């Protein structure tokens, strides 16, 4: 059996370090915010080459609080990819704004800067690119468009821990960058977790206040905030795992290279990496019109795969209210029908990857 992702292996590898970190929190008597969260925030900001990080309860809240901090609300529009995890859209809806889907670049599957301009209206407040599958979106033209129209850029980097765009880490190109530490992400907690990074002190401060009941000082509430704090226990776990992230990303990169070479003649469409991109390889996504048959064959051979994502947001019951025609976004539809994520992770061996390759060829 080759599982799609082995969530246990990283924790077995780091068991002693994790036990010590968890014991440190347990013995501290401090279980909300405090020094452990502050240390992680400083370390995460440093890693992301950003000036500020704010720890939050999960990635969806990171997106919601980013939009709130920018003053996005009812009547506003936010440009989102047509092909993304639904959290990107849900964050826009949660603040009362309207998600405006734009189709991806057919080569990279990321938001296509050339298509964004046509979707901008006087109501557009934010461009919200997603670094899907850990591949950085083409940020420079997106940032230029945003500057030209005087609107903000929020990045959904929930799949892109450690990715680089033109040599610089994803983390502070846009106004606010949103992170998830869901266990299956490249940097994952032992439960839910999230964060934002930014170079803007005003936005970091606003989100810091919003995450804690709108309060800077206990029992003094400046705004109507929420409870969305990163747990010190999760912060301690993330600090341990952050120390191994680069090595684990290198192992993902190696697996991706093995797939790229081994599957070159497979007829599958393989990930396209522009020369300016250094992906985090959260997922290794191939594309085929015979996707379902391939997935069945791999399953029969004991190879776990997943589909990211089988139903695009505009075709979900949750979004009938938007009134987007089912076939209005053909690229998102075709991707949903044709993409398949092969096993990848820091603990997948080269031998496993080679078996995935040979099972992919066998008929
Ligand atoms: C995981 C993910 C999120 C949401 O993160 P949670 O921590 O699960 O709330 C948002 N966007 C994308 C692209 C994701 O992959």
PDB file of N, CA, C and O and ligand atoms in Angstrom, residues 57-63 83-89 91 128 130-133 156-161 178-185 191-195 282-283 308-309, ligand 1:
ATOM      1  N   UNK A  57      -6.717  30.846  14.280  1.00  0.00           N
ATOM      2  CA  UNK A  57      -7.260  29.524  14.566  1.00  0.00           C
ATOM      3  C   UNK A  57      -7.225  28.575  13.372  1.00  0.00           C
ATOM      4  O   UNK A  57      -7.164  27.355  13.542  1.00  0.00           O
ATOM      5  N   UNK A  58      -7.301  29.100  12.145  1.00  0.00           N
ATOM      6  CA  UNK A  58      -7.303  28.249  10.953  1.00  0.00           C
ATOM      7  C   UNK A  58      -7.124  29.127   9.712  1.00  0.00           C
ATOM      8  O   UNK A  58      -7.147  30.359   9.800  1.00  0.00           O
ATOM      9  N   UNK A  59      -7.007  28.490   8.574  1.00  0.00           N
ATOM     10  CA  UNK A  59      -6.757  29.213   7.334  1.00  0.00           C
ATOM     11  C   UNK A  59      -7.968  29.993   6.833  1.00  0.00           C
ATOM     12  O   UNK A  59      -7.823  31.080   6.263  1.00  0.00           O
ATOM     13  N   UNK A  60      -9.156  29.435   7.021  1.00  0.00           N
ATOM     14  CA  UNK A  60     -10.364  30.156   6.593  1.00  0.00           C
ATOM     15  C   UNK A  60     -10.492  31.466   7.367  1.00  0.00           C
ATOM     16  O   UNK A  60     -10.765  32.520   6.775  1.00  0.00           O
ATOM     17  N   UNK A  61     -10.264  31.416   8.679  1.00  0.00           N
ATOM     18  CA  UNK A  61     -10.305  32.648   9.476  1.00  0.00           C
ATOM     19  C   UNK A  61      -9.231  33.639   9.024  1.00  0.00           C
ATOM     20  O   UNK A  61      -9.456  34.857   9.051  1.00  0.00           O
ATOM     21  N   UNK A  62      -8.071  33.139   8.622  1.00  0.00           N
ATOM     22  CA  UNK A  62      -7.012  34.036   8.147  1.00  0.00           C
ATOM     23  C   UNK A  62      -7.521  34.839   6.952  1.00  0.00           C
ATOM     24  O   UNK A  62      -7.330  36.060   6.881  1.00  0.00           O
ATOM     25  N   UNK A  63      -8.203  34.161   6.021  1.00  0.00           N
ATOM     26  CA  UNK A  63      -8.748  34.846   4.844  1.00  0.00           C
ATOM     27  C   UNK A  63      -9.853  35.826   5.247  1.00  0.00           C
ATOM     28  O   UNK A  63      -9.905  36.965   4.764  1.00  0.00           O
ATOM     29  N   UNK A  83     -11.053  27.931 -10.019  1.00  0.00           N
ATOM     30  CA  UNK A  83     -10.642  26.599  -9.562  1.00  0.00           C
ATOM     31  C   UNK A  83      -9.823  26.758  -8.293  1.00  0.00           C
ATOM     32  O   UNK A  83      -8.656  27.121  -8.341  1.00  0.00           O
ATOM     33  N   UNK A  84     -10.440  26.537  -7.173  1.00  0.00           N
ATOM     34  CA  UNK A  84      -9.724  26.608  -5.894  1.00  0.00           C
ATOM     35  C   UNK A  84     -10.511  25.812  -4.877  1.00  0.00           C
ATOM     36  O   UNK A  84     -11.653  25.401  -5.136  1.00  0.00           O
ATOM     37  N   UNK A  85      -9.898  25.594  -3.719  1.00  0.00           N
ATOM     38  CA  UNK A  85     -10.648  25.029  -2.603  1.00  0.00           C
ATOM     39  C   UNK A  85     -11.694  26.058  -2.185  1.00  0.00           C
ATOM     40  O   UNK A  85     -11.444  27.263  -2.199  1.00  0.00           O
ATOM     41  N   UNK A  86     -12.863  25.584  -1.807  1.00  0.00           N
ATOM     42  CA  UNK A  86     -14.010  26.483  -1.589  1.00  0.00           C
ATOM     43  C   UNK A  86     -13.771  27.507  -0.472  1.00  0.00           C
ATOM     44  O   UNK A  86     -14.426  28.548  -0.420  1.00  0.00           O
ATOM     45  N   UNK A  87     -12.785  27.251   0.413  1.00  0.00           N
ATOM     46  CA  UNK A  87     -12.500  28.196   1.508  1.00  0.00           C
ATOM     47  C   UNK A  87     -12.221  29.597   0.969  1.00  0.00           C
ATOM     48  O   UNK A  87     -12.609  30.595   1.583  1.00  0.00           O
ATOM     49  N   UNK A  88     -11.539  29.680  -0.179  1.00  0.00           N
ATOM     50  CA  UNK A  88     -11.206  30.988  -0.760  1.00  0.00           C
ATOM     51  C   UNK A  88     -12.490  31.787  -1.008  1.00  0.00           C
ATOM     52  O   UNK A  88     -12.568  32.979  -0.678  1.00  0.00           O
ATOM     53  N   UNK A  89     -13.483  31.127  -1.564  1.00  0.00           N
ATOM     54  CA  UNK A  89     -14.762  31.786  -1.855  1.00  0.00           C
ATOM     55  C   UNK A  89     -15.549  32.056  -0.573  1.00  0.00           C
ATOM     56  O   UNK A  89     -16.172  33.106  -0.419  1.00  0.00           O
ATOM     57  N   UNK A  91     -14.607  32.714   2.362  1.00  0.00           N
ATOM     58  CA  UNK A  91     -14.115  33.864   3.129  1.00  0.00           C
ATOM     59  C   UNK A  91     -14.735  35.150   2.598  1.00  0.00           C
ATOM     60  O   UNK A  91     -15.122  36.040   3.367  1.00  0.00           O
ATOM     61  N   UNK A 128      -7.616  38.185  -5.136  1.00  0.00           N
ATOM     62  CA  UNK A 128      -7.284  37.115  -4.182  1.00  0.00           C
ATOM     63  C   UNK A 128      -6.703  35.891  -4.899  1.00  0.00           C
ATOM     64  O   UNK A 128      -7.412  34.891  -5.096  1.00  0.00           O
ATOM     65  N   UNK A 130      -4.604  32.461  -5.434  1.00  0.00           N
ATOM     66  CA  UNK A 130      -4.302  31.275  -4.628  1.00  0.00           C
ATOM     67  C   UNK A 130      -3.054  30.634  -5.226  1.00  0.00           C
ATOM     68  O   UNK A 130      -2.961  30.501  -6.449  1.00  0.00           O
ATOM     69  N   UNK A 131      -2.110  30.272  -4.386  1.00  0.00           N
ATOM     70  CA  UNK A 131      -0.915  29.555  -4.873  1.00  0.00           C
ATOM     71  C   UNK A 131      -1.253  28.075  -4.871  1.00  0.00           C
ATOM     72  O   UNK A 131      -0.828  27.313  -3.996  1.00  0.00           O
ATOM     73  N   UNK A 132      -2.049  27.685  -5.871  1.00  0.00           N
ATOM     74  CA  UNK A 132      -2.669  26.361  -5.865  1.00  0.00           C
ATOM     75  C   UNK A 132      -1.638  25.252  -6.043  1.00  0.00           C
ATOM     76  O   UNK A 132      -0.747  25.359  -6.891  1.00  0.00           O
ATOM     77  N   UNK A 133      -1.809  24.219  -5.264  1.00  0.00           N
ATOM     78  CA  UNK A 133      -0.933  23.028  -5.275  1.00  0.00           C
ATOM     79  C   UNK A 133       0.490  23.368  -4.810  1.00  0.00           C
ATOM     80  O   UNK A 133       1.408  22.561  -4.977  1.00  0.00           O
ATOM     81  N   UNK A 156      -3.896  33.664  -0.937  1.00  0.00           N
ATOM     82  CA  UNK A 156      -4.219  32.417  -0.240  1.00  0.00           C
ATOM     83  C   UNK A 156      -3.031  31.484  -0.441  1.00  0.00           C
ATOM     84  O   UNK A 156      -2.865  30.879  -1.496  1.00  0.00           O
ATOM     85  N   UNK A 157      -2.195  31.407   0.613  1.00  0.00           N
ATOM     86  CA  UNK A 157      -0.962  30.607   0.536  1.00  0.00           C
ATOM     87  C   UNK A 157      -1.085  29.327   1.360  1.00  0.00           C
ATOM     88  O   UNK A 157      -0.078  28.754   1.777  1.00  0.00           O
ATOM     89  N   UNK A 158      -2.325  28.866   1.544  1.00  0.00           N
ATOM     90  CA  UNK A 158      -2.575  27.699   2.404  1.00  0.00           C
ATOM     91  C   UNK A 158      -1.866  26.437   1.919  1.00  0.00           C
ATOM     92  O   UNK A 158      -1.720  25.477   2.671  1.00  0.00           O
ATOM     93  N   UNK A 159      -1.428  26.444   0.626  1.00  0.00           N
ATOM     94  CA  UNK A 159      -0.753  25.256   0.090  1.00  0.00           C
ATOM     95  C   UNK A 159       0.702  25.557  -0.275  1.00  0.00           C
ATOM     96  O   UNK A 159       1.340  24.739  -0.930  1.00  0.00           O
ATOM     97  N   UNK A 160       1.223  26.713   0.141  1.00  0.00           N
ATOM     98  CA  UNK A 160       2.479  27.178  -0.469  1.00  0.00           C
ATOM     99  C   UNK A 160       3.592  27.501   0.532  1.00  0.00           C
ATOM    100  O   UNK A 160       4.475  28.314   0.241  1.00  0.00           O
ATOM    101  N   UNK A 161       3.599  26.848   1.686  1.00  0.00           N
ATOM    102  CA  UNK A 161       4.634  27.113   2.688  1.00  0.00           C
ATOM    103  C   UNK A 161       6.024  26.922   2.100  1.00  0.00           C
ATOM    104  O   UNK A 161       6.380  25.818   1.688  1.00  0.00           O
ATOM    105  N   UNK A 178      -2.228  34.691   3.547  1.00  0.00           N
ATOM    106  CA  UNK A 178      -2.987  33.856   4.491  1.00  0.00           C
ATOM    107  C   UNK A 178      -2.498  32.414   4.469  1.00  0.00           C
ATOM    108  O   UNK A 178      -2.312  31.831   3.396  1.00  0.00           O
ATOM    109  N   UNK A 179      -2.321  31.871   5.665  1.00  0.00           N
ATOM    110  CA  UNK A 179      -1.752  30.528   5.833  1.00  0.00           C
ATOM    111  C   UNK A 179      -2.686  29.623   6.602  1.00  0.00           C
ATOM    112  O   UNK A 179      -3.388  30.072   7.515  1.00  0.00           O
ATOM    113  N   UNK A 180      -2.647  28.339   6.273  1.00  0.00           N
ATOM    114  CA  UNK A 180      -3.333  27.304   7.051  1.00  0.00           C
ATOM    115  C   UNK A 180      -2.288  26.326   7.560  1.00  0.00           C
ATOM    116  O   UNK A 180      -1.344  25.992   6.840  1.00  0.00           O
ATOM    117  N   UNK A 181      -2.459  25.874   8.791  1.00  0.00           N
ATOM    118  CA  UNK A 181      -1.598  24.817   9.325  1.00  0.00           C
ATOM    119  C   UNK A 181      -2.406  23.555   9.612  1.00  0.00           C
ATOM    120  O   UNK A 181      -2.099  22.785  10.522  1.00  0.00           O
ATOM    121  N   UNK A 182      -3.471  23.348   8.840  1.00  0.00           N
ATOM    122  CA  UNK A 182      -4.235  22.099   8.846  1.00  0.00           C
ATOM    123  C   UNK A 182      -3.229  20.943   8.737  1.00  0.00           C
ATOM    124  O   UNK A 182      -2.215  21.074   8.044  1.00  0.00           O
ATOM    125  N   UNK A 183      -3.485  19.822   9.426  1.00  0.00           N
ATOM    126  CA  UNK A 183      -2.450  18.778   9.501  1.00  0.00           C
ATOM    127  C   UNK A 183      -1.873  18.317   8.157  1.00  0.00           C
ATOM    128  O   UNK A 183      -0.687  17.993   8.075  1.00  0.00           O
ATOM    129  N   UNK A 184      -2.673  18.294   7.109  1.00  0.00           N
ATOM    130  CA  UNK A 184      -2.180  17.811   5.818  1.00  0.00           C
ATOM    131  C   UNK A 184      -1.395  18.828   5.008  1.00  0.00           C
ATOM    132  O   UNK A 184      -0.871  18.504   3.945  1.00  0.00           O
ATOM    133  N   UNK A 185      -1.286  20.064   5.489  1.00  0.00           N
ATOM    134  CA  UNK A 185      -0.523  21.075   4.736  1.00  0.00           C
ATOM    135  C   UNK A 185       0.977  20.814   4.892  1.00  0.00           C
ATOM    136  O   UNK A 185       1.392  20.049   5.752  1.00  0.00           O
ATOM    137  N   UNK A 191      -3.787  19.538  14.651  1.00  0.00           N
ATOM    138  CA  UNK A 191      -5.147  20.072  14.764  1.00  0.00           C
ATOM    139  C   UNK A 191      -5.215  21.283  13.863  1.00  0.00           C
ATOM    140  O   UNK A 191      -4.404  21.420  12.943  1.00  0.00           O
ATOM    141  N   UNK A 192      -6.156  22.190  14.141  1.00  0.00           N
ATOM    142  CA  UNK A 192      -6.288  23.380  13.298  1.00  0.00           C
ATOM    143  C   UNK A 192      -5.299  24.471  13.704  1.00  0.00           C
ATOM    144  O   UNK A 192      -4.922  24.587  14.873  1.00  0.00           O
ATOM    145  N   UNK A 193      -4.922  25.264  12.724  1.00  0.00           N
ATOM    146  CA  UNK A 193      -4.085  26.433  12.981  1.00  0.00           C
ATOM    147  C   UNK A 193      -4.026  27.274  11.723  1.00  0.00           C
ATOM    148  O   UNK A 193      -4.308  26.783  10.617  1.00  0.00           O
ATOM    149  N   UNK A 194      -3.678  28.560  11.872  1.00  0.00           N
ATOM    150  CA  UNK A 194      -3.563  29.434  10.710  1.00  0.00           C
ATOM    151  C   UNK A 194      -2.767  30.670  11.080  1.00  0.00           C
ATOM    152  O   UNK A 194      -2.360  30.846  12.243  1.00  0.00           O
ATOM    153  N   UNK A 195      -2.514  31.527  10.103  1.00  0.00           N
ATOM    154  CA  UNK A 195      -1.768  32.765  10.346  1.00  0.00           C
ATOM    155  C   UNK A 195      -1.912  33.687   9.149  1.00  0.00           C
ATOM    156  O   UNK A 195      -2.332  33.255   8.073  1.00  0.00           O
ATOM    157  N   UNK A 282       3.146  21.045  -2.654  1.00  0.00           N
ATOM    158  CA  UNK A 282       2.116  20.517  -1.740  1.00  0.00           C
ATOM    159  C   UNK A 282       1.420  19.324  -2.393  1.00  0.00           C
ATOM    160  O   UNK A 282       1.183  18.305  -1.744  1.00  0.00           O
ATOM    161  N   UNK A 283       1.104  19.481  -3.681  1.00  0.00           N
ATOM    162  CA  UNK A 283       0.464  18.385  -4.422  1.00  0.00           C
ATOM    163  C   UNK A 283       1.208  18.196  -5.742  1.00  0.00           C
ATOM    164  O   UNK A 283       1.770  19.148  -6.293  1.00  0.00           O
ATOM    165  N   UNK A 308      -8.185  17.145  -6.455  1.00  0.00           N
ATOM    166  CA  UNK A 308      -8.227  18.517  -5.927  1.00  0.00           C
ATOM    167  C   UNK A 308      -8.568  19.482  -7.051  1.00  0.00           C
ATOM    168  O   UNK A 308      -7.694  19.896  -7.763  1.00  0.00           O
ATOM    169  N   UNK A 309      -9.885  19.778  -7.307  1.00  0.00           N
ATOM    170  CA  UNK A 309     -11.021  19.382  -6.492  1.00  0.00           C
ATOM    171  C   UNK A 309     -12.099  18.837  -7.412  1.00  0.00           C
ATOM    172  O   UNK A 309     -12.196  19.308  -8.547  1.00  0.00           O
TER     173      UNK A 309
HETATM  174  C1  LIG B   1      -6.583  24.342   3.403  1.00  0.00           C
HETATM  175  C2  LIG B   1      -6.962  25.510   2.591  1.00  0.00           C
HETATM  176  C3  LIG B   1      -7.685  26.592   3.139  1.00  0.00           C
HETATM  177  C4  LIG B   1      -8.320  26.565   4.487  1.00  0.00           C
HETATM  178  O1  LIG B   1      -7.527  26.256   5.565  1.00  0.00           O
HETATM  179  P1  LIG B   1      -8.179  25.691   6.921  1.00  0.00           P
HETATM  180  O2  LIG B   1      -7.073  25.812   7.892  1.00  0.00           O
HETATM  181  O3  LIG B   1      -8.586  24.286   6.658  1.00  0.00           O
HETATM  182  O4  LIG B   1      -9.337  26.559   7.268  1.00  0.00           O
HETATM  183  C5  LIG B   1      -7.898  27.700   2.342  1.00  0.00           C
HETATM  184  N1  LIG B   1      -7.481  27.747   1.071  1.00  0.00           N
HETATM  185  C6  LIG B   1      -6.812  26.718   0.493  1.00  0.00           C
HETATM  186  C7  LIG B   1      -6.361  26.856  -0.926  1.00  0.00           C
HETATM  187  C8  LIG B   1      -6.546  25.567   1.227  1.00  0.00           C
HETATM  188  O5  LIG B   1      -5.903  24.542   0.643  1.00  0.00           O
END
